[in-house]
mmCIF file of C-alpha atoms in Angstrom:
data_model
loop_
_atom_site.group_PDB
_atom_site.id
_atom_site.type_symbol
_atom_site.label_atom_id
_atom_site.label_comp_id
_atom_site.label_asym_id
_atom_site.label_seq_id
_atom_site.Cartn_x
_atom_site.Cartn_y
_atom_site.Cartn_z
ATOM 1 C CA MET P 1295 30.394 -186.839 61.324
ATOM 2 C CA THR P 1296 29.907 -190.399 62.563
ATOM 3 C CA LEU P 1297 31.285 -192.069 65.648
ATOM 4 C CA SER P 1298 31.358 -195.843 65.314
ATOM 5 C CA ALA P 1299 32.646 -198.195 68.026
ATOM 6 C CA ALA P 1300 30.637 -201.374 68.303
ATOM 7 C CA ILE P 1301 31.463 -203.984 70.928
ATOM 8 C CA PRO P 1302 31.447 -207.548 69.573
ATOM 9 C CA SER P 1303 28.618 -209.614 71.075
ATOM 10 C CA TRP P 1304 30.903 -212.596 71.779
ATOM 11 C CA LEU P 1305 33.250 -210.578 73.997
ATOM 12 C CA PRO P 1306 31.457 -210.939 77.397
ATOM 13 C CA ALA P 1307 31.125 -214.718 76.907
ATOM 14 C CA ALA P 1308 34.818 -214.981 75.995
ATOM 15 C CA GLN P 1309 35.763 -212.921 79.050
ATOM 16 C CA ILE P 1310 33.684 -215.143 81.341
ATOM 17 C CA LEU P 1311 35.244 -218.272 79.787
ATOM 18 C CA LEU P 1312 38.708 -216.865 80.551
ATOM 19 C CA LEU P 1313 37.642 -216.276 84.165
ATOM 20 C CA ASP P 1314 36.185 -219.821 84.268
ATOM 21 C CA ALA P 1315 39.500 -221.256 83.107
ATOM 22 C CA GLY P 1316 41.339 -219.201 85.742
ATOM 23 C CA LEU P 1317 39.070 -220.472 88.521
ATOM 24 C CA VAL P 1318 39.346 -224.132 87.495
ATOM 25 C CA LEU P 1319 43.128 -223.898 87.119
ATOM 26 C CA SER P 1320 43.510 -222.142 90.501
ATOM 27 C CA VAL P 1321 41.456 -224.753 92.364
ATOM 28 C CA TYR P 1322 43.216 -227.600 90.549
ATOM 29 C CA LEU P 1323 46.675 -226.257 91.441
ATOM 30 C CA ALA P 1324 45.573 -225.637 95.032
ATOM 31 C CA TRP P 1325 44.325 -229.248 95.214
ATOM 32 C CA ARG P 1326 47.584 -230.629 93.814
ATOM 33 C CA THR P 1327 49.604 -228.594 96.309
ATOM 34 C CA ALA P 1328 47.337 -229.633 99.184
ATOM 35 C CA ARG P 1329 47.673 -233.314 98.211
ATOM 36 C CA ARG P 1330 51.453 -232.990 98.096
ATOM 37 C CA GLU P 1331 51.675 -231.217 101.466
ATOM 38 C CA ALA P 1332 49.040 -233.199 103.379
ATOM 39 C CA GLY P 1333 49.417 -236.748 104.594
ATOM 40 C CA ASN P 1334 45.845 -237.833 103.975
ATOM 41 C CA VAL P 1335 42.863 -236.797 101.866
ATOM 42 C CA ARG P 1336 40.868 -235.332 104.763
ATOM 43 C CA ARG P 1337 43.709 -232.965 105.666
ATOM 44 C CA ALA P 1338 44.219 -232.097 101.983
ATOM 45 C CA VAL P 1339 40.565 -231.082 101.694
ATOM 46 C CA GLY P 1340 40.981 -228.935 104.835
ATOM 47 C CA LEU P 1341 44.029 -227.250 103.312
ATOM 48 C CA LEU P 1342 42.221 -226.695 100.004
ATOM 49 C CA MET P 1343 39.062 -225.086 101.394
ATOM 50 C CA PRO P 1344 40.338 -221.583 102.294
ATOM 51 C CA TRP P 1345 42.187 -221.255 98.971
ATOM 52 C CA ALA P 1346 39.195 -222.515 97.009
ATOM 53 C CA ALA P 1347 36.996 -220.013 98.851
ATOM 54 C CA LEU P 1348 39.455 -217.235 98.001
ATOM 55 C CA ALA P 1349 39.539 -218.273 94.314
ATOM 56 C CA ILE P 1350 35.735 -218.363 94.150
ATOM 57 C CA GLY P 1351 35.555 -214.954 95.859
ATOM 58 C CA LEU P 1352 37.989 -213.465 93.343
ATOM 59 C CA TYR P 1353 36.019 -215.070 90.495
ATOM 60 C CA ALA P 1354 32.763 -213.568 91.785
ATOM 61 C CA ALA P 1355 34.398 -210.135 92.157
ATOM 62 C CA ALA P 1356 35.801 -210.317 88.625
ATOM 63 C CA VAL P 1357 32.402 -211.250 87.158
ATOM 64 C CA TRP P 1358 30.755 -208.436 89.116
ATOM 65 C CA ILE P 1359 33.308 -205.908 87.823
ATOM 66 C CA LEU P 1360 32.853 -207.213 84.272
ATOM 67 C CA PHE P 1361 29.176 -206.274 84.295
ATOM 68 C CA GLN P 1362 29.533 -202.830 85.842
ATOM 69 C CA PRO P 1363 28.840 -199.902 83.547
ATOM 70 C CA MET P 1364 32.157 -198.302 82.648
ATOM 71 C CA GLN P 1365 30.741 -194.999 81.607
ATOM 72 C CA MET P 1366 31.853 -191.519 82.502
ATOM 73 C CA ARG P 1367 29.083 -189.585 84.148
ATOM 74 C CA GLY P 1368 31.317 -186.733 85.248
ATOM 75 C CA MET P 1369 29.457 -184.106 83.316
ATOM 76 C CA VAL P 1370 26.056 -184.701 84.870
ATOM 77 C CA MET P 1371 25.316 -184.862 88.596
ATOM 78 C CA MET Q 814 53.467 -216.377 73.174
ATOM 79 C CA ALA Q 815 53.430 -213.438 75.588
ATOM 80 C CA LYS Q 816 53.826 -211.035 72.655
ATOM 81 C CA VAL Q 817 50.917 -212.601 70.766
ATOM 82 C CA THR Q 818 48.729 -212.492 73.892
ATOM 83 C CA GLY Q 819 49.662 -208.847 74.392
ATOM 84 C CA TRP Q 820 48.641 -207.970 70.834
ATOM 85 C CA VAL Q 821 45.360 -209.870 71.172
ATOM 86 C CA PHE Q 822 44.436 -207.953 74.339
ATOM 87 C CA LEU Q 823 45.553 -204.667 72.755
ATOM 88 C CA ALA Q 824 43.339 -205.304 69.722
ATOM 89 C CA MET Q 825 40.339 -206.034 71.974
ATOM 90 C CA ALA Q 826 40.809 -202.995 74.203
ATOM 91 C CA ALA Q 827 38.443 -200.081 73.704
ATOM 92 C CA PRO Q 828 40.030 -196.634 73.540
ATOM 93 C CA LEU Q 829 39.911 -194.609 76.740
ATOM 94 C CA PHE Q 830 38.603 -191.084 76.759
ATOM 95 C CA ALA Q 831 38.926 -188.336 79.326
ATOM 96 C CA ASP Q 832 36.181 -186.723 81.381
ATOM 97 C CA GLY Q 833 33.026 -185.960 79.399
ATOM 98 C CA GLY Q 834 33.121 -188.906 77.005
ATOM 99 C CA ALA Q 835 34.120 -188.943 73.363
ATOM 100 C CA VAL Q 836 34.084 -185.992 71.004
ATOM 101 C CA LEU Q 837 31.217 -186.485 68.569
ATOM 102 C CA LEU Q 838 31.663 -183.206 66.758
ATOM 103 C CA HIS Q 839 34.019 -180.244 66.754
ATOM 104 C CA GLU Q 840 33.230 -177.487 64.281
ATOM 105 C CA GLN Q 841 33.770 -173.799 63.820
ATOM 106 C CA HIS Q 842 30.636 -171.893 62.844
ATOM 107 C CA PRO Q 843 31.221 -168.174 63.411
ATOM 108 C CA PRO Q 844 30.556 -166.711 65.851
ATOM 109 C CA PHE Q 845 30.979 -170.039 67.699
ATOM 110 C CA VAL Q 846 33.279 -173.017 67.979
ATOM 111 C CA ILE Q 847 31.134 -175.923 69.103
ATOM 112 C CA THR Q 848 32.260 -179.252 70.520
ATOM 113 C CA VAL Q 849 29.785 -182.030 71.302
ATOM 114 C CA PHE Q 850 30.725 -184.849 73.684
ATOM 115 C CA GLY Q 851 28.856 -188.116 74.178
ATOM 116 C CA SER Q 852 29.077 -190.569 77.049
ATOM 117 C CA PRO Q 853 29.286 -193.553 77.648
ATOM 118 C CA VAL Q 854 31.930 -194.593 75.170
ATOM 119 C CA PRO Q 855 30.818 -196.233 72.981
ATOM 120 C CA LEU Q 856 27.289 -194.857 73.118
ATOM 121 C CA ARG Q 857 24.796 -197.555 74.071
ATOM 122 C CA ALA Q 858 21.016 -197.764 74.018
ATOM 123 C CA GLY Q 859 19.595 -196.490 77.296
ATOM 124 C CA ASN Q 860 20.589 -193.325 79.109
ATOM 125 C CA VAL Q 861 23.342 -191.265 77.531
ATOM 126 C CA ASP Q 862 24.901 -187.947 78.506
ATOM 127 C CA LEU Q 863 25.535 -185.278 75.921
ATOM 128 C CA SER Q 864 27.613 -182.175 76.612
ATOM 129 C CA VAL Q 865 28.120 -179.159 74.383
ATOM 130 C CA PHE Q 866 31.061 -176.814 74.782
ATOM 131 C CA VAL Q 867 30.415 -173.456 73.135
ATOM 132 C CA GLN Q 868 33.321 -171.079 72.537
ATOM 133 C CA SER Q 869 33.597 -167.745 70.814
ATOM 134 C CA SER Q 870 35.276 -168.257 67.435
ATOM 135 C CA GLU Q 871 37.240 -164.994 67.845
ATOM 136 C CA THR Q 872 38.616 -165.340 71.360
ATOM 137 C CA LEU Q 873 37.957 -169.038 72.109
ATOM 138 C CA GLU Q 874 36.485 -167.935 75.426
ATOM 139 C CA PRO Q 875 33.597 -170.123 76.627
ATOM 140 C CA VAL Q 876 30.179 -168.697 75.844
ATOM 141 C CA LEU Q 877 28.130 -168.938 79.012
ATOM 142 C CA ASP Q 878 24.820 -167.303 78.071
ATOM 143 C CA ALA Q 879 23.750 -169.542 75.205
ATOM 144 C CA GLU Q 880 20.629 -171.589 74.807
ATOM 145 C CA VAL Q 881 21.406 -175.102 73.607
ATOM 146 C CA LEU Q 882 18.867 -177.511 72.204
ATOM 147 C CA ILE Q 883 19.710 -181.062 71.129
ATOM 148 C CA ARG Q 884 17.466 -183.126 68.851
ATOM 149 C CA LEU Q 885 18.113 -186.827 68.379
ATOM 150 C CA ARG Q 886 16.357 -188.896 65.747
ATOM 151 C CA SER Q 887 16.507 -192.590 64.824
ATOM 152 C CA SER Q 888 14.379 -194.451 62.299
ATOM 153 C CA ARG Q 889 11.750 -195.093 64.985
ATOM 154 C CA SER Q 890 11.916 -192.355 67.592
ATOM 155 C CA GLU Q 891 12.816 -188.762 68.259
ATOM 156 C CA VAL Q 892 14.118 -187.091 71.420
ATOM 157 C CA LYS Q 893 14.494 -183.395 72.179
ATOM 158 C CA VAL Q 894 16.452 -182.185 75.185
ATOM 159 C CA ARG Q 895 17.572 -178.803 76.431
ATOM 160 C CA ALA Q 896 21.191 -178.766 77.578
ATOM 161 C CA THR Q 897 21.997 -176.521 80.498
ATOM 162 C CA ARG Q 898 25.101 -175.419 82.358
ATOM 163 C CA ALA Q 899 23.443 -176.286 85.658
ATOM 164 C CA ARG Q 900 23.623 -179.965 84.687
ATOM 165 C CA SER Q 901 27.353 -179.932 83.977
ATOM 166 C CA ASN Q 902 29.979 -180.359 86.645
ATOM 167 C CA ASN Q 903 32.307 -177.585 85.572
ATOM 168 C CA HIS Q 904 29.475 -175.213 84.516
ATOM 169 C CA LEU Q 905 31.371 -174.355 81.336
ATOM 170 C CA MET Q 906 29.539 -176.882 79.217
ATOM 171 C CA TYR Q 907 25.865 -177.386 78.479
ATOM 172 C CA ALA Q 908 24.880 -180.905 79.476
ATOM 173 C CA ALA Q 909 21.762 -183.035 79.050
ATOM 174 C CA SER Q 910 20.713 -186.633 79.519
ATOM 175 C CA ALA Q 911 18.666 -188.475 76.943
ATOM 176 C CA HIS Q 912 17.186 -191.933 76.695
ATOM 177 C CA LEU Q 913 17.932 -193.672 73.405
ATOM 178 C CA ASP Q 914 15.508 -196.545 72.871
ATOM 179 C CA ASP Q 915 17.077 -198.279 69.922
ATOM 180 C CA PRO Q 916 20.566 -199.305 68.901
ATOM 181 C CA GLY Q 917 21.648 -198.269 65.407
ATOM 182 C CA LYS Q 918 22.235 -195.015 63.639
ATOM 183 C CA TRP Q 919 21.005 -191.809 65.253
ATOM 184 C CA ASP Q 920 21.064 -188.376 63.637
ATOM 185 C CA TYR Q 921 21.397 -185.372 65.866
ATOM 186 C CA SER Q 922 21.211 -181.633 65.528
ATOM 187 C CA VAL Q 923 22.481 -179.082 67.994
ATOM 188 C CA THR Q 924 21.062 -175.577 68.006
ATOM 189 C CA VAL Q 925 23.026 -172.873 69.811
ATOM 190 C CA LYS Q 926 21.412 -169.474 70.284
ATOM 191 C CA THR Q 927 22.643 -166.275 71.876
ATOM 192 C CA GLY Q 928 20.519 -163.174 71.435
ATOM 193 C CA SER Q 929 19.854 -162.877 67.712
ATOM 194 C CA GLN Q 930 22.568 -165.291 66.610
ATOM 195 C CA ALA Q 931 21.791 -168.974 66.100
ATOM 196 C CA VAL Q 932 23.812 -171.838 64.736
ATOM 197 C CA ASP Q 933 22.599 -175.316 63.765
ATOM 198 C CA LEU Q 934 24.920 -178.288 63.563
ATOM 199 C CA THR Q 935 24.059 -181.796 62.487
ATOM 200 C CA GLY Q 936 25.767 -185.152 62.650
ATOM 201 C CA SER Q 937 25.183 -188.808 63.381
ATOM 202 C CA PHE Q 938 26.512 -191.539 65.601
ATOM 203 C CA ASP Q 939 26.109 -195.274 66.013
ATOM 204 C CA VAL Q 940 24.487 -196.583 69.179
ATOM 205 C CA SER Q 941 25.480 -200.062 70.381
ATOM 206 C CA PRO Q 942 22.925 -202.398 71.952
ATOM 207 C CA GLU Q 943 22.324 -202.163 75.688
ATOM 208 C CA PRO Q 944 25.092 -203.549 77.904
ATOM 209 C CA PRO Q 945 24.868 -207.302 78.443
ATOM 210 C CA LYS Q 946 22.910 -208.481 81.474
ATOM 211 C CA LEU Q 947 24.397 -211.064 83.807
ATOM 212 C CA ASP Q 948 21.201 -213.193 83.634
ATOM 213 C CA GLY Q 949 21.930 -214.207 80.068
ATOM 214 C CA TYR Q 950 25.284 -215.744 80.940
ATOM 215 C CA TRP Q 951 24.400 -218.191 83.730
ATOM 216 C CA PRO Q 952 25.484 -221.307 81.740
ATOM 217 C CA TYR Q 953 28.953 -219.785 81.446
ATOM 218 C CA LEU Q 954 28.972 -219.056 85.181
ATOM 219 C CA LEU Q 955 27.941 -222.621 86.073
ATOM 220 C CA LEU Q 956 30.564 -224.171 83.807
ATOM 221 C CA PRO Q 957 33.594 -224.010 86.182
ATOM 222 C CA PHE Q 958 31.562 -225.392 89.090
ATOM 223 C CA CYS Q 959 30.401 -228.309 86.928
ATOM 224 C CA ALA Q 960 34.013 -228.932 85.863
ATOM 225 C CA LEU Q 961 35.191 -228.827 89.487
ATOM 226 C CA GLY Q 962 32.351 -231.150 90.524
ATOM 227 C CA VAL Q 963 33.344 -233.688 87.872
ATOM 228 C CA PHE Q 964 36.975 -233.392 88.935
ATOM 229 C CA ALA Q 965 36.039 -233.896 92.620
ATOM 230 C CA LEU Q 966 34.007 -236.983 91.697
ATOM 231 C CA HIS Q 967 36.897 -238.334 89.657
ATOM 232 C CA GLN Q 968 39.312 -237.804 92.547
ATOM 233 C CA ARG Q 969 36.938 -239.446 95.010
ATOM 234 C CA LEU Q 970 36.449 -242.526 92.837
ATOM 235 C CA SER Q 971 40.124 -242.907 92.012
ATOM 236 C CA LEU Q 972 41.135 -242.514 95.683
ATOM 237 C CA ARG Q 973 38.539 -245.077 96.714
ATOM 238 C CA ARG Q 974 39.827 -247.502 94.082
ATOM 239 C CA LEU Q 975 43.380 -246.864 95.272
ATOM 240 C CA ALA Q 976 42.354 -247.611 98.874
ATOM 241 C CA LYS Q 977 40.681 -250.885 97.864
ATOM 242 C CA ALA Q 978 43.536 -252.059 95.653
ATOM 243 C CA PRO Q 979 45.736 -254.731 97.276
ATOM 244 C CA ILE Q 980 49.189 -253.536 98.332
ATOM 245 C CA SER Q 981 51.764 -255.188 96.168
ATOM 246 C CA ARG Q 982 54.762 -256.595 98.023
ATOM 247 C CA VAL Q 983 58.149 -256.998 96.473
#
């Protein structure tokens, strides 16, 4: 009996690229919103910073989760 | 579009298995019914957990006084481990850890002994390469920051040009 379930080698890179696109899009949309809401560039940058930090934090967390081993070790302590 | 995306993600998703990993083998060899589980799913080079559930073929009650030996063999290496109930969480199975050096096809044999009765089972499984390391993907991780840097530079230059441009009066 054979168990075969190979993971394609391109999958982690594709997953990271999706996360990359999400980060860039988030920061871009945050910047556009900040520019619309703020009167000048300096204030827009101030409005952007916390949201950009949040987006980068979520990106880092997602990458960290992506590389965690998802294996069941319930049978062995 | 949402439907297509859903199907793409569904096709990429690995199947989920319950506690104990995937069933590698389930066979009836009187006087036993033997089930072998492997974890992680899919099996990867490195440390793997193997669990053997031994039942009586007549009553299907778990057999708790067996001696279980697992042999694993690839084209380049061989591993022998003794599976014990002490290593399993529920103490109904016989569990062992093994280190598989190479990805590829591995043959295994499981020997179950109780008193004078012994049963040998054989099978094989494919072992995937070791999980990817983060170090190998740093260009992908730098990419969004480069893109954002270029965008910030573009915004700075275009705003500066806008500030310098003469105000047109109607």
